[in-house]
Structures are given as structure tokens and as C-alpha cells.
Amino acid sequence: MHCKRKRQISFCGSSKQKISTPEYDYIDQAHDGYYRYSEDDKWGYLNGALEEHIAAEYDACGNFHNDLAPVEKDNQWQYINRAGLTKIEGPFQWAGEFKNGKAIVKENEEMFIIDKKGNKLKGPFYSCDRLYEDAFYIRNTKESKPEVLDQRLLKVHWNGKAITDPVFLTEKTAALAYKKNGSSKCRLIDLKTGKLLLDHMDTIVISLDGKIICKEKNRWMFVNDKLQQSTYIDAEDLAANSYNLYPVKKDGLWGAVDGNGKMIIDPLYEIIGSFENGFASVKSTDGMWGVINDKGEIIIPCEYDFAGFTQ
């Protein structure tokens, strides 16, 4: 994890010993052994020992995945390798991080999926996101009528076969969430039986660990991978980008609930970050940051200007 006090970044290991680094503006979480860092509004990379590996000369940059990272300079994106050498020139209007040997890029206002050699595998699309190993999501293709899609997502497999009209399709369950034509409300059905599980939901999202989270007004419900529903949780907000425990906002402060909707950590904080490996960064009501575990116990006191995690 890393804790930021003023402009100097300190890294706290399992022994809680602080290791000071040079005064960078920001250091991101580690990916593939490298940290993105910013200095004077420019971005570069540090190695695992927090030494400068690639100088901060880019206007923006992504993380290394599959040995490549997207970088931007003068409004043009390209891909570099770990040595800082250009591997895919582009130039692109935008370039995403690689996953399973594929990445999404934008060129001449159109979206494409490319491989690690820069070859275009799929496209063009009006927009494209949620890249998986066996599938990708597109929104409003040239061949589709936007008024029919109504901003809904299609999951298109590499063989071109599409499942019609889903908003989200979970990776761990056989449940499908979608909107009826002309409706702003979401429905959830069981794909195996065709049974309608939930209707008239304002929002249906998927958590990082695959749970379905449904919202109706200020009430929230979890659906697990067996399509079993939890009781409703009354809350102002709930964060899905978490594992096992989920930050929840009640009466203006944040606590955390489990996948059954049970309150595990009382709402005491101004902010709770996502839980990873049983820990989360928190911001106290006096504006300082620290770290708690999944039992709500304070691991690092709230005395820093910022606290976050490396991977």
C-alpha cells in the first residue's frame, strides 16, 4: 500500500515500515512490476524498487499489460514496451490497455480491436468496451440503428454471434439484465428458465467478484451466483467495485456491507475505498486517510493526506 503525505510518497510494507521516495506528484498501483508516476504534469514509470525506469515525458499513460503500455504525447497515442521503445506506432486518438493479447483503440473517430502487432482484428465500431478473452461489447455500430439499441450493449462473440438486447451479462451466472424498448427500468431474468427475477429496477450492475447488485430508489439488493436474493438495504449509495465487502453510504457517511446485505462496518467515514485482500483505504471525517481491515479494525491510523494500494 502507499500513503501520501504532502508531495512525498511513503510506501508501507507488512511491517508498517515507511520507505520514502523522491517527491513525485503521484504514484499509481503497480502493474506487471511497474508503477505509473507523475511529475510536473508529465507521466512515466518506476520499477519495483521505485527507481525511475522510463522518464516522465508523456501527457498520459496506461499500465503495462502483456508487456505493452499505451502512452500519449501531443494528443497522439501509441504503445511502448518495457524498455520504452515504440512497438505500435499508431498514431491513435486513444489507446486502451492490453488484455489477453488484445486492446481497443480509436482511430479517425472509429473504434477497433487490435492484436500485439497492431493488426486490426475487429471494427470499425462507433464505440467498444469491456474486452474479454472470448467476447467484446460494442455500442451503436454503423450497421445498427441507435434508436433500436437505445444505448444498450450487445455482447458479440468472436464468431460474430450476438445475444440481443442485454445491458449486462454476468461472467459467473446465467442471468441477463436488460431494458424493455422505451423503458428506463431494468429487468433481470434467469437465462436457463426464462423466469423474470426482478422488474422495475433503476440500476443493475455487476460487482468485481461477480455479484449482481440491483437498485430501486434508495434500496439495494444483492443477487449471488445461484440467483438467490438478499434482503433490501436502505442506503444513499453503494459501490460495486469491491470484493466481498461493499462500501455503502448511509446518512452521509460510508460503512460496508457483505454480499448478504449485512452491515459489517458501521458508517463512520467520509470515504471508504474498495476492499482488496481484506483491506481498504478510508478517509476520516477530519479529512485524513488511513487503512482498515474487513473487520473494521484500524491498521494504519488516519493521519495521511492519502492512502492507496499497490498490486
Short mmCIF file of C-alpha atoms in Angstrom, two decimals:
data_model
loop_
_atom_site.label_atom_id
_atom_site.label_comp_id
_atom_site.label_asym_id
_atom_site.label_seq_id
_atom_site.Cartn_x
_atom_site.Cartn_y
_atom_site.Cartn_z
CA MET A 1 0.00 0.00 0.00
CA HIS A 2 1.15 3.59 -0.42
CA CYS A 3 0.43 6.61 1.75
CA LYS A 4 0.87 10.18 0.57
CA ARG A 5 1.87 12.98 2.92
CA LYS A 6 2.14 16.35 1.15
CA ARG A 7 4.15 15.71 -2.07
CA GLN A 8 6.31 12.91 -0.73
CA ILE A 9 5.10 9.34 -1.18
CA SER A 10 5.79 6.76 1.53
CA PHE A 11 5.30 3.04 0.98
CA CYS A 12 4.21 0.98 3.97
CA GLY A 13 5.02 -2.73 3.88
CA SER A 14 3.58 -5.53 6.00
CA SER A 15 5.91 -4.44 8.81
CA LYS A 16 4.41 -0.91 8.54
CA GLN A 17 7.92 0.45 7.97
CA LYS A 18 7.75 3.62 5.83
CA ILE A 19 10.08 3.84 2.83
CA SER A 20 10.43 7.39 1.48
CA THR A 21 10.67 8.04 -2.25
CA PRO A 22 11.59 11.18 -4.21
CA GLU A 23 8.94 13.89 -4.26
CA TYR A 24 6.65 12.81 -7.08
CA ASP A 25 3.17 14.24 -7.51
CA TYR A 26 1.53 10.83 -7.70
CA ILE A 27 2.39 7.12 -7.83
CA ASP A 28 -0.21 4.64 -9.03
CA GLN A 29 -0.65 0.97 -8.11
CA ALA A 30 1.90 -1.45 -9.54
CA HIS A 31 1.06 -3.47 -12.67
CA ASP A 32 3.39 -6.07 -14.15
CA GLY A 33 6.11 -4.81 -11.77
CA TYR A 34 5.97 -1.14 -12.78
CA TYR A 35 4.39 1.96 -11.25
CA ARG A 36 2.97 4.85 -13.23
CA TYR A 37 4.08 8.15 -11.71
CA SER A 38 3.52 11.83 -12.46
CA GLU A 39 5.88 14.75 -12.04
CA ASP A 40 5.12 18.31 -13.16
CA ASP A 41 2.05 17.14 -15.13
CA LYS A 42 4.04 14.53 -17.08
CA TRP A 43 3.89 10.74 -16.71
CA GLY A 44 6.45 7.95 -16.69
CA TYR A 45 7.23 4.62 -14.98
CA LEU A 46 9.14 3.46 -11.90
CA ASN A 47 10.46 -0.07 -11.43
CA GLY A 48 9.75 -2.34 -8.46
CA ALA A 49 12.50 -0.64 -6.44
CA LEU A 50 10.77 2.74 -7.05
CA GLU A 51 13.61 3.88 -9.29
CA GLU A 52 12.95 5.83 -12.46
CA HIS A 53 12.64 3.35 -15.33
CA ILE A 54 11.05 5.46 -18.07
CA ALA A 55 11.27 9.23 -17.67
CA ALA A 56 8.13 11.31 -17.14
CA GLU A 57 7.79 12.67 -20.68
CA TYR A 58 4.23 11.65 -21.59
CA ASP A 59 0.99 13.64 -21.29
CA ALA A 60 -0.79 10.46 -20.19
CA CYS A 61 -0.05 6.74 -19.97
CA GLY A 62 -1.69 3.43 -19.13
CA ASN A 63 -0.41 0.43 -17.21
CA PHE A 64 1.75 -2.35 -18.63
CA HIS A 65 -0.19 -5.47 -19.62
CA ASN A 66 1.09 -8.18 -21.94
CA ASP A 67 4.45 -6.28 -21.94
CA LEU A 68 2.90 -3.22 -23.62
CA ALA A 69 1.56 0.08 -22.32
CA PRO A 70 -0.38 2.88 -24.08
CA VAL A 71 1.20 6.36 -23.87
CA GLU A 72 0.09 9.78 -25.11
CA LYS A 73 2.20 12.68 -26.32
CA ASP A 74 0.88 15.73 -28.20
CA ASN A 75 -2.64 14.24 -28.36
CA GLN A 76 -1.41 11.09 -30.12
CA TRP A 77 -1.36 7.61 -28.58
CA GLN A 78 0.97 4.70 -29.27
CA TYR A 79 2.25 1.59 -27.45
CA ILE A 80 5.68 1.15 -25.88
CA ASN A 81 7.40 -1.90 -24.41
CA ARG A 82 9.12 -2.18 -21.01
CA ALA A 83 12.31 -0.74 -22.48
CA GLY A 84 10.43 2.40 -23.52
CA LEU A 85 10.66 1.56 -27.23
CA THR A 86 7.73 2.18 -29.57
CA LYS A 87 6.16 -1.12 -30.61
CA ILE A 88 2.85 0.01 -32.17
CA GLU A 89 3.13 3.48 -33.66
CA GLY A 90 -0.47 4.33 -34.41
CA PRO A 91 -0.90 7.20 -34.02
CA PHE A 92 -4.28 6.72 -32.33
CA GLN A 93 -6.76 9.23 -30.93
CA TRP A 94 -6.96 6.96 -27.89
CA ALA A 95 -5.50 3.59 -26.90
CA GLY A 96 -6.58 1.19 -24.17
CA GLU A 97 -4.57 -1.30 -22.13
CA PHE A 98 -3.98 -4.80 -23.50
CA LYS A 99 -5.86 -7.78 -22.11
CA ASN A 100 -5.35 -11.34 -23.31
CA GLY A 101 -3.31 -10.05 -26.26
CA LYS A 102 -5.97 -7.60 -27.48
CA ALA A 103 -6.64 -3.89 -26.97
CA ILE A 104 -9.18 -1.27 -28.03
CA VAL A 105 -8.03 1.79 -29.98
CA LYS A 106 -9.70 4.82 -31.53
CA GLU A 107 -8.69 6.00 -34.99
CA ASN A 108 -10.46 8.57 -37.18
CA GLU A 109 -13.44 8.62 -34.78
CA GLU A 110 -13.88 4.84 -35.08
CA MET A 111 -13.06 2.05 -32.63
CA PHE A 112 -11.07 -1.09 -33.45
CA ILE A 113 -9.73 -4.13 -31.62
CA ILE A 114 -6.05 -4.80 -32.36
CA ASP A 115 -3.52 -7.50 -31.52
CA LYS A 116 0.00 -7.02 -30.11
CA LYS A 117 1.38 -6.39 -33.61
CA GLY A 118 -1.15 -3.62 -34.25
CA ASN A 119 -3.24 -5.68 -36.66
CA LYS A 120 -6.94 -4.77 -36.65
CA LEU A 121 -8.97 -7.81 -35.62
CA LYS A 122 -12.45 -6.27 -35.37
CA GLY A 123 -14.13 -3.00 -36.28
CA PRO A 124 -14.88 -0.32 -37.04
CA PHE A 125 -17.41 0.41 -34.28
CA TYR A 126 -18.91 3.63 -33.02
CA SER A 127 -17.73 2.59 -29.56
CA CYS A 128 -16.35 -0.55 -28.00
CA ASP A 129 -15.52 -1.55 -24.43
CA ARG A 130 -15.49 -4.42 -21.89
CA LEU A 131 -12.92 -6.54 -23.69
CA TYR A 132 -12.87 -10.18 -22.58
CA GLU A 133 -10.90 -13.19 -23.78
CA ASP A 134 -13.77 -14.63 -25.80
CA ALA A 135 -16.00 -11.63 -26.37
CA PHE A 136 -16.28 -7.87 -26.51
CA TYR A 137 -19.00 -5.29 -26.11
CA ILE A 138 -19.99 -2.78 -28.75
CA ARG A 139 -22.36 0.14 -28.60
CA ASN A 140 -24.25 1.56 -31.61
CA THR A 141 -22.42 0.02 -34.55
CA LYS A 142 -22.73 1.54 -38.00
CA GLU A 143 -24.87 -1.41 -39.02
CA SER A 144 -27.27 -0.93 -36.08
CA LYS A 145 -29.99 1.64 -35.59
CA PRO A 146 -29.28 3.69 -32.46
CA GLU A 147 -32.98 4.19 -31.80
CA VAL A 148 -33.40 0.42 -31.61
CA LEU A 149 -30.36 -0.14 -29.38
CA ASP A 150 -31.27 2.80 -27.13
CA GLN A 151 -27.72 2.87 -25.70
CA ARG A 152 -27.93 -0.78 -24.74
CA LEU A 153 -24.95 -3.10 -25.06
CA LEU A 154 -24.56 -6.12 -27.30
CA LYS A 155 -22.18 -8.88 -26.31
CA VAL A 156 -20.63 -10.08 -29.58
CA HIS A 157 -18.54 -13.25 -29.64
CA TRP A 158 -15.57 -13.61 -31.96
CA ASN A 159 -17.63 -15.73 -34.34
CA GLY A 160 -19.98 -12.76 -34.71
CA LYS A 161 -22.93 -14.30 -32.90
CA ALA A 162 -24.71 -11.74 -30.73
CA ILE A 163 -27.00 -12.07 -27.72
CA THR A 164 -29.70 -9.48 -28.32
CA ASP A 165 -30.57 -6.60 -26.04
CA PRO A 166 -28.57 -7.20 -22.84
CA VAL A 167 -27.35 -4.31 -20.74
CA PHE A 168 -25.11 -6.56 -18.66
CA LEU A 169 -24.37 -10.26 -18.84
CA THR A 170 -22.54 -11.63 -15.81
CA GLU A 171 -19.48 -13.78 -16.21
CA LYS A 172 -20.37 -16.09 -13.31
CA THR A 173 -24.13 -16.55 -13.62
CA ALA A 174 -26.72 -17.29 -16.26
CA ALA A 175 -28.62 -14.09 -15.52
CA LEU A 176 -29.35 -11.33 -18.00
CA ALA A 177 -30.27 -7.73 -17.26
CA TYR A 178 -31.95 -5.65 -19.92
CA LYS A 179 -34.35 -2.80 -20.62
CA LYS A 180 -37.61 -3.10 -22.49
CA ASN A 181 -37.96 -0.83 -25.50
CA GLY A 182 -38.95 2.66 -24.41
CA SER A 183 -38.41 1.92 -20.71
CA SER A 184 -35.76 3.32 -18.38
CA LYS A 185 -36.25 0.47 -15.91
CA CYS A 186 -34.15 -2.70 -15.80
CA ARG A 187 -35.30 -6.31 -15.60
CA LEU A 188 -33.36 -9.40 -14.52
CA ILE A 189 -34.16 -12.83 -15.95
CA ASP A 190 -32.82 -16.34 -15.46
CA LEU A 191 -31.47 -17.43 -18.86
CA LYS A 192 -31.84 -21.13 -18.04
CA THR A 193 -35.54 -20.97 -17.21
CA GLY A 194 -36.61 -17.65 -18.71
CA LYS A 195 -38.08 -16.69 -15.32
CA LEU A 196 -38.34 -12.98 -14.56
CA LEU A 197 -36.45 -12.48 -11.28
CA LEU A 198 -36.69 -8.71 -10.79
CA ASP A 199 -38.51 -5.91 -12.58
CA HIS A 200 -38.71 -2.11 -12.41
CA MET A 201 -35.12 -1.74 -11.15
CA ASP A 202 -33.44 1.67 -11.57
CA THR A 203 -29.99 0.13 -11.94
CA ILE A 204 -28.45 -3.33 -12.26
CA VAL A 205 -24.65 -3.61 -12.05
CA ILE A 206 -22.08 -6.36 -11.53
CA SER A 207 -19.56 -6.26 -8.66
CA LEU A 208 -15.88 -7.13 -9.16
CA ASP A 209 -16.46 -10.57 -7.62
CA GLY A 210 -19.46 -11.32 -9.85
CA LYS A 211 -22.41 -10.45 -7.63
CA ILE A 212 -25.39 -8.73 -9.20
CA ILE A 213 -26.36 -5.51 -7.41
CA CYS A 214 -29.81 -4.06 -8.05
CA LYS A 215 -31.14 -0.64 -7.06
CA GLU A 216 -34.74 0.51 -6.69
CA LYS A 217 -34.97 4.13 -5.47
CA ASN A 218 -32.74 4.15 -2.35
CA ARG A 219 -32.99 0.40 -1.78
CA TRP A 220 -30.29 -2.06 -2.83
CA MET A 221 -30.31 -5.83 -3.23
CA PHE A 222 -27.61 -8.46 -3.92
CA VAL A 223 -28.14 -11.50 -6.17
CA ASN A 224 -25.49 -14.23 -5.84
CA ASP A 225 -24.25 -16.68 -8.48
CA LYS A 226 -27.09 -19.06 -7.59
CA LEU A 227 -29.55 -16.22 -8.27
CA GLN A 228 -30.54 -16.06 -4.62
CA GLN A 229 -31.62 -12.59 -3.48
CA SER A 230 -30.59 -10.79 -0.31
CA THR A 231 -32.88 -8.58 1.72
CA TYR A 232 -33.11 -4.93 0.69
CA ILE A 233 -30.60 -2.42 2.07
CA ASP A 234 -31.75 1.17 2.59
CA ALA A 235 -28.82 3.37 1.55
CA GLU A 236 -27.99 6.54 -0.36
CA ASP A 237 -25.26 4.86 -2.41
CA LEU A 238 -23.41 1.55 -2.77
CA ALA A 239 -20.08 0.87 -4.51
CA ALA A 240 -19.90 -2.24 -6.69
CA ASN A 241 -16.16 -2.04 -7.48
CA SER A 242 -15.13 -4.12 -4.48
CA TYR A 243 -14.56 -7.70 -3.28
CA ASN A 244 -16.57 -9.46 -0.53
CA LEU A 245 -17.38 -6.22 1.30
CA TYR A 246 -19.08 -3.30 -0.40
CA PRO A 247 -18.86 0.36 0.68
CA VAL A 248 -22.32 1.73 1.45
CA LYS A 249 -23.41 5.29 2.25
CA LYS A 250 -25.99 5.99 4.95
CA ASP A 251 -26.80 9.38 6.49
CA GLY A 252 -23.90 10.97 4.64
CA LEU A 253 -21.18 8.60 5.87
CA TRP A 254 -19.71 5.37 4.50
CA GLY A 255 -19.60 1.90 6.02
CA ALA A 256 -19.54 -1.55 4.40
CA VAL A 257 -21.94 -4.49 3.94
CA ASP A 258 -21.35 -8.09 2.90
CA GLY A 259 -22.97 -9.90 -0.02
CA ASN A 260 -25.99 -10.75 2.11
CA GLY A 261 -26.66 -7.11 2.86
CA LYS A 262 -25.47 -7.34 6.47
CA MET A 263 -23.75 -4.22 7.84
CA ILE A 264 -20.20 -5.26 8.79
CA ILE A 265 -18.59 -1.84 9.24
CA ASP A 266 -20.73 0.97 10.62
CA PRO A 267 -20.98 4.21 8.59
CA LEU A 268 -18.19 6.25 10.20
CA TYR A 269 -16.09 7.52 7.29
CA GLU A 270 -16.23 10.26 4.70
CA ILE A 271 -14.88 7.79 2.10
CA ILE A 272 -14.16 4.05 2.02
CA GLY A 273 -12.19 2.66 -0.92
CA SER A 274 -12.81 -0.73 -2.49
CA PHE A 275 -11.80 -3.79 -0.45
CA GLU A 276 -8.94 -5.88 -1.85
CA ASN A 277 -7.35 -8.79 0.01
CA GLY A 278 -9.27 -7.80 3.12
CA PHE A 279 -8.12 -4.16 3.33
CA ALA A 280 -9.47 -0.77 2.27
CA SER A 281 -8.26 2.80 2.47
CA VAL A 282 -10.53 5.19 4.38
CA LYS A 283 -10.89 8.95 4.78
CA SER A 284 -11.94 10.12 8.23
CA THR A 285 -14.39 12.94 8.88
CA ASP A 286 -11.43 15.25 9.64
CA GLY A 287 -10.10 14.70 6.11
CA MET A 288 -7.16 12.38 6.82
CA TRP A 289 -6.53 8.91 5.33
CA GLY A 290 -5.67 5.53 6.79
CA VAL A 291 -6.34 1.81 6.26
CA ILE A 292 -8.81 -0.63 7.85
CA ASN A 293 -9.31 -4.38 7.51
CA ASP A 294 -12.52 -6.23 6.66
CA LYS A 295 -13.47 -6.31 10.35
CA GLY A 296 -13.32 -2.54 10.58
CA GLU A 297 -10.12 -2.59 12.64
CA ILE A 298 -7.70 0.30 12.06
CA ILE A 299 -4.46 -0.99 10.52
CA ILE A 300 -2.88 2.37 9.68
CA PRO A 301 -4.22 5.41 11.59
CA CYS A 302 -5.91 8.20 9.64
CA GLU A 303 -3.01 10.65 9.63
CA TYR A 304 -2.04 10.82 5.95
CA ASP A 305 -3.09 13.09 3.08
CA PHE A 306 -3.78 9.98 1.00
CA ALA A 307 -3.61 6.19 1.28
CA GLY A 308 -3.94 3.63 -1.53
CA PHE A 309 -2.80 0.17 -2.58
CA THR A 310 -0.27 -1.46 -4.87
CA GLN A 311 -0.95 -4.77 -6.58
#
